[in-house]
Each structure stands twice: as C-alpha cells, then as structure tokens.
Short mmCIF file of C-alpha atoms in Angstrom, two decimals:
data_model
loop_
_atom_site.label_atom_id
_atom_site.label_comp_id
_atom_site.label_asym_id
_atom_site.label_seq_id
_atom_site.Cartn_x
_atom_site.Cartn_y
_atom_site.Cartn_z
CA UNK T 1 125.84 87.36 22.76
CA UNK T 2 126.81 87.33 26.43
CA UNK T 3 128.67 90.40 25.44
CA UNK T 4 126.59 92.14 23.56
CA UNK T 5 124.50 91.71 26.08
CA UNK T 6 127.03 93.63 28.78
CA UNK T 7 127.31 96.89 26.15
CA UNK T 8 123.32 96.73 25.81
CA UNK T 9 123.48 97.48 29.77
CA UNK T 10 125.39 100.34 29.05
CA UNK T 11 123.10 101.73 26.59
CA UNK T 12 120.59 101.20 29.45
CA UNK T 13 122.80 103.21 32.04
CA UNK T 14 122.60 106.49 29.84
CA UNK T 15 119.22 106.06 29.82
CA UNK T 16 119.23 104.72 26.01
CA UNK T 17 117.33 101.83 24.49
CA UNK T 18 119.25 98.80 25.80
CA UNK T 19 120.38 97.40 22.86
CA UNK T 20 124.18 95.59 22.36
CA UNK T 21 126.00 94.83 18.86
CA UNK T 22 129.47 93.04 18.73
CA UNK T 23 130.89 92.40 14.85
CA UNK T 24 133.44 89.31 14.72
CA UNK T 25 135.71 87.73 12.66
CA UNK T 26 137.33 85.19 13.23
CA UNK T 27 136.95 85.00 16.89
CA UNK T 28 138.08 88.62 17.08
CA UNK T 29 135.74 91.37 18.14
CA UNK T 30 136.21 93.90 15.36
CA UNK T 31 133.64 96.75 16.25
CA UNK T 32 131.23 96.43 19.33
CA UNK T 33 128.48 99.53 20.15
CA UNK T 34 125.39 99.87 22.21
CA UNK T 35 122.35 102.13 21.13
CA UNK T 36 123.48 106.09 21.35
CA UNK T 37 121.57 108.17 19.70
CA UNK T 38 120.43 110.74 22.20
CA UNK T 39 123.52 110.88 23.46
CA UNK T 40 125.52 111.34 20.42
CA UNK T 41 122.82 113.35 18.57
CA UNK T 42 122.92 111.27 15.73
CA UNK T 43 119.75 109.20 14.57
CA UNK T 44 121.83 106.62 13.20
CA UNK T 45 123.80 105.80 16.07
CA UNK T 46 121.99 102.38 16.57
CA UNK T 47 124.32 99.94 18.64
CA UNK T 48 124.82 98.00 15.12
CA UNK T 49 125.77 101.06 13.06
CA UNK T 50 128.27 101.70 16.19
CA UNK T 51 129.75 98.27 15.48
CA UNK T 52 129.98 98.46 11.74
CA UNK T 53 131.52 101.70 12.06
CA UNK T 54 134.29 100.73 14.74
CA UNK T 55 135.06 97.55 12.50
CA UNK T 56 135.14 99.86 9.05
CA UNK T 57 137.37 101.78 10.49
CA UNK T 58 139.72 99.46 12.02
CA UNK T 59 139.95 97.15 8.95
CA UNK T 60 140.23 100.53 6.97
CA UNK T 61 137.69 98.78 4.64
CA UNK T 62 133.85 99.51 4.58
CA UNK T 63 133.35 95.98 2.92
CA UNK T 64 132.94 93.74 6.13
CA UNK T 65 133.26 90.40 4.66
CA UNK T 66 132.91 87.02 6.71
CA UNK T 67 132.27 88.67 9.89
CA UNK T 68 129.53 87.93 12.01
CA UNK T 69 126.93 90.78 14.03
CA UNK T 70 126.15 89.31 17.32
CA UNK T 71 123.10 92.00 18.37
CA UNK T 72 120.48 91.65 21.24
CA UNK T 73 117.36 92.58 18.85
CA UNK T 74 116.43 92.24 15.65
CA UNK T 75 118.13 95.14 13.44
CA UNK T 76 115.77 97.39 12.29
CA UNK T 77 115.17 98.63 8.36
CA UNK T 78 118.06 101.05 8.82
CA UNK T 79 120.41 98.67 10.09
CA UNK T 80 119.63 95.76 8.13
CA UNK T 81 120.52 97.94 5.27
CA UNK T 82 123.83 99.13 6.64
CA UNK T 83 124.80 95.07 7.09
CA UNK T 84 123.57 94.39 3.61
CA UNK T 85 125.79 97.38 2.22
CA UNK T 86 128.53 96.27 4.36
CA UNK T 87 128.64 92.40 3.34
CA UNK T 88 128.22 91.06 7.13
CA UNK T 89 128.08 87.44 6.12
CA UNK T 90 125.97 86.51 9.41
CA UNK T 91 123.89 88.23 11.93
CA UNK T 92 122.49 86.82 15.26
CA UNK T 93 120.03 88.67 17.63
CA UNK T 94 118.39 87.69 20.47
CA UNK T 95 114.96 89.35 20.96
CA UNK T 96 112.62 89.23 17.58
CA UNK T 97 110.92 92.63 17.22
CA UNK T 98 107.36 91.66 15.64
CA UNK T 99 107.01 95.98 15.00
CA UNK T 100 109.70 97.07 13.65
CA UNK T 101 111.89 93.92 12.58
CA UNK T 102 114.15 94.12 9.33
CA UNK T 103 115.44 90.07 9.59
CA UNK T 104 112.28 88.53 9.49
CA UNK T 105 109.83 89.24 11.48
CA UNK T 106 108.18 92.51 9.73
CA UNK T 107 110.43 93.12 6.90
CA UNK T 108 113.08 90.53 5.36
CA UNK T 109 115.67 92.53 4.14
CA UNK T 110 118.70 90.14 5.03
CA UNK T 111 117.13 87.57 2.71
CA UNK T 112 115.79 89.91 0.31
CA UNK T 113 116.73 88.49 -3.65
CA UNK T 114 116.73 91.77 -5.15
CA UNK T 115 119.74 93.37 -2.99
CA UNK T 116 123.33 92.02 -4.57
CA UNK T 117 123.78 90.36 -1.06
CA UNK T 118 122.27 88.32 1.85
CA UNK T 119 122.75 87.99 5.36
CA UNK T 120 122.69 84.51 7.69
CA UNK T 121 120.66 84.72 10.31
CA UNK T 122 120.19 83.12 13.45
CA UNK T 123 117.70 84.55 15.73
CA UNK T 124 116.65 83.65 19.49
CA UNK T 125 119.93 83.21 20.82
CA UNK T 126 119.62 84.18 24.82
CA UNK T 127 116.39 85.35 23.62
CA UNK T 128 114.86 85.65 27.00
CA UNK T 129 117.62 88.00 28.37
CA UNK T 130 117.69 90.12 25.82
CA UNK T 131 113.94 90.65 25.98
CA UNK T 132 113.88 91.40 29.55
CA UNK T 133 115.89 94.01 29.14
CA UNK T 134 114.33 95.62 26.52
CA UNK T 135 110.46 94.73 28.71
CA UNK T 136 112.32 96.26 31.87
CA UNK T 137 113.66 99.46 30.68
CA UNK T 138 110.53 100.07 28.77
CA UNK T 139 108.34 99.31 32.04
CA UNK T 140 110.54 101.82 34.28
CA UNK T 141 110.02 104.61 31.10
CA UNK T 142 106.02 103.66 31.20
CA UNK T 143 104.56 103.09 34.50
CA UNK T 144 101.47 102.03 34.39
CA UNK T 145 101.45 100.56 30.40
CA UNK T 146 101.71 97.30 29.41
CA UNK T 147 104.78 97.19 28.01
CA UNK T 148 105.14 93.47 25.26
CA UNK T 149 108.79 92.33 24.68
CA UNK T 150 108.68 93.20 20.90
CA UNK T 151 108.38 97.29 21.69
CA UNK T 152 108.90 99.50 18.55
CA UNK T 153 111.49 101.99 20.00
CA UNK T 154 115.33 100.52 18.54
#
C-alpha cells in the first residue's frame, strides 16, 4: 500500500485525483497506475484501470488470475467491474468512499452473486494516509468548503 501510496502522489503532482493502484502476484508488481484521466484524455484512465492494463499487457493475458490490487480508495462502479471482468482474486484499498464506493460501502459489486466471479477484499489498510490525501488535495481545490474524507470525485 506504501506504494501505491507513492504513485497516488504523483497523480496529485499533475494536479489529478490522488489516487495509487499496484496489481501483484506473487510478490511481483505486475501493473501499477495512478489516476490520469485529464491528462490522458481518457475517462477510464482511473489509477486501477492503469494497473490492470499494464499487468494485461505484460502477462499478454486479460484474465488476471491470483493477483492482488493494492489501491488507496475504494474502486469505484467502473473499476470494480474491470477487476470482476479481469478475475483479480483480491483487492485492498485504503480510504472507504461512502459516495461513490463499488466494494462495499455504496455498491457491492466485488461480492455481488450474480457476476460469474468475486473479489477478496480487505479495506482500511493505511486508511488514514490515504484519506489525507484525498481530504488535502480536495481542500487546496476548494478553499473555503468543507471538504469529508469520503469525496465523490475518483
């Protein structure tokens, strides 16, 4: 998560949602991304989408079996899907996002029965870090709101 954590900074250096993903298997970092989605012009370029894709391709297999997501907040609806369709076997997050959250806290689709698979999850892992992160960035982009640690924006 530590990691993670580190490419989440760099989302927050080009002025993106700080958000960090690292996929694993077997002690080997496979894909790793950080949110991008101004930058790249691409709406999907979440920092877990990022990571699935680098691992895809390096595996040359979009089935990513027995790996493990480490991301710094709660994957949202599009991203949960992506790990579903992908076959992540676990996913870990730090920050819960009680808006917008696809692994439990809004929507459940990691543990949903009527997809063919489900995810693990483990959630609050260096939760406090990876929330102030997220409440920091968003305070600097909203002066003078009161900015919660489970903001909307992914």
């Amino acid at each position: 998560m530590r990691h993670a954590l580190a490419l989440a900074q760099r989302a927050r250096e080009i002025d993106e949602v700080p958000v960090g993903a690292v996929l694993v298997y077997e002690g080997k970092v496979l894909g790793e991304g950080w949110n991008q989605p101004i930058a790249s012009v691409d709406p999907s370029a979440h920092a877990e989408i990022v990571a699935l894709r680098q691992a895809a391709v390096r595996l040359h297999n979009y089935r990513l079996v027995d790996t493990t997501l480490y991301v710094t907040k709660e994957p949202c609806v599009m991203c949960a899907g992506a790990l579903v369709h992908a076959r992540v076997k676990r996913v870990v997050f730090g920050a819960p996002d009680a808006k917008a959250g696809a692994a439990g806290s809004v929507f459940d689709l990691l543990h949903n029965d009527a997809l063919n698979h489900q995810c693990e999850i483990e959630c609050g892992v260096l939760a406090r870090d990876c929330s102030t992160l997220l409440v920091e960035f968003f305070k600097a982009r909203r002066p003078g709101r009161n900015v919660e640690i489970n903001e909307t924006d992914h």
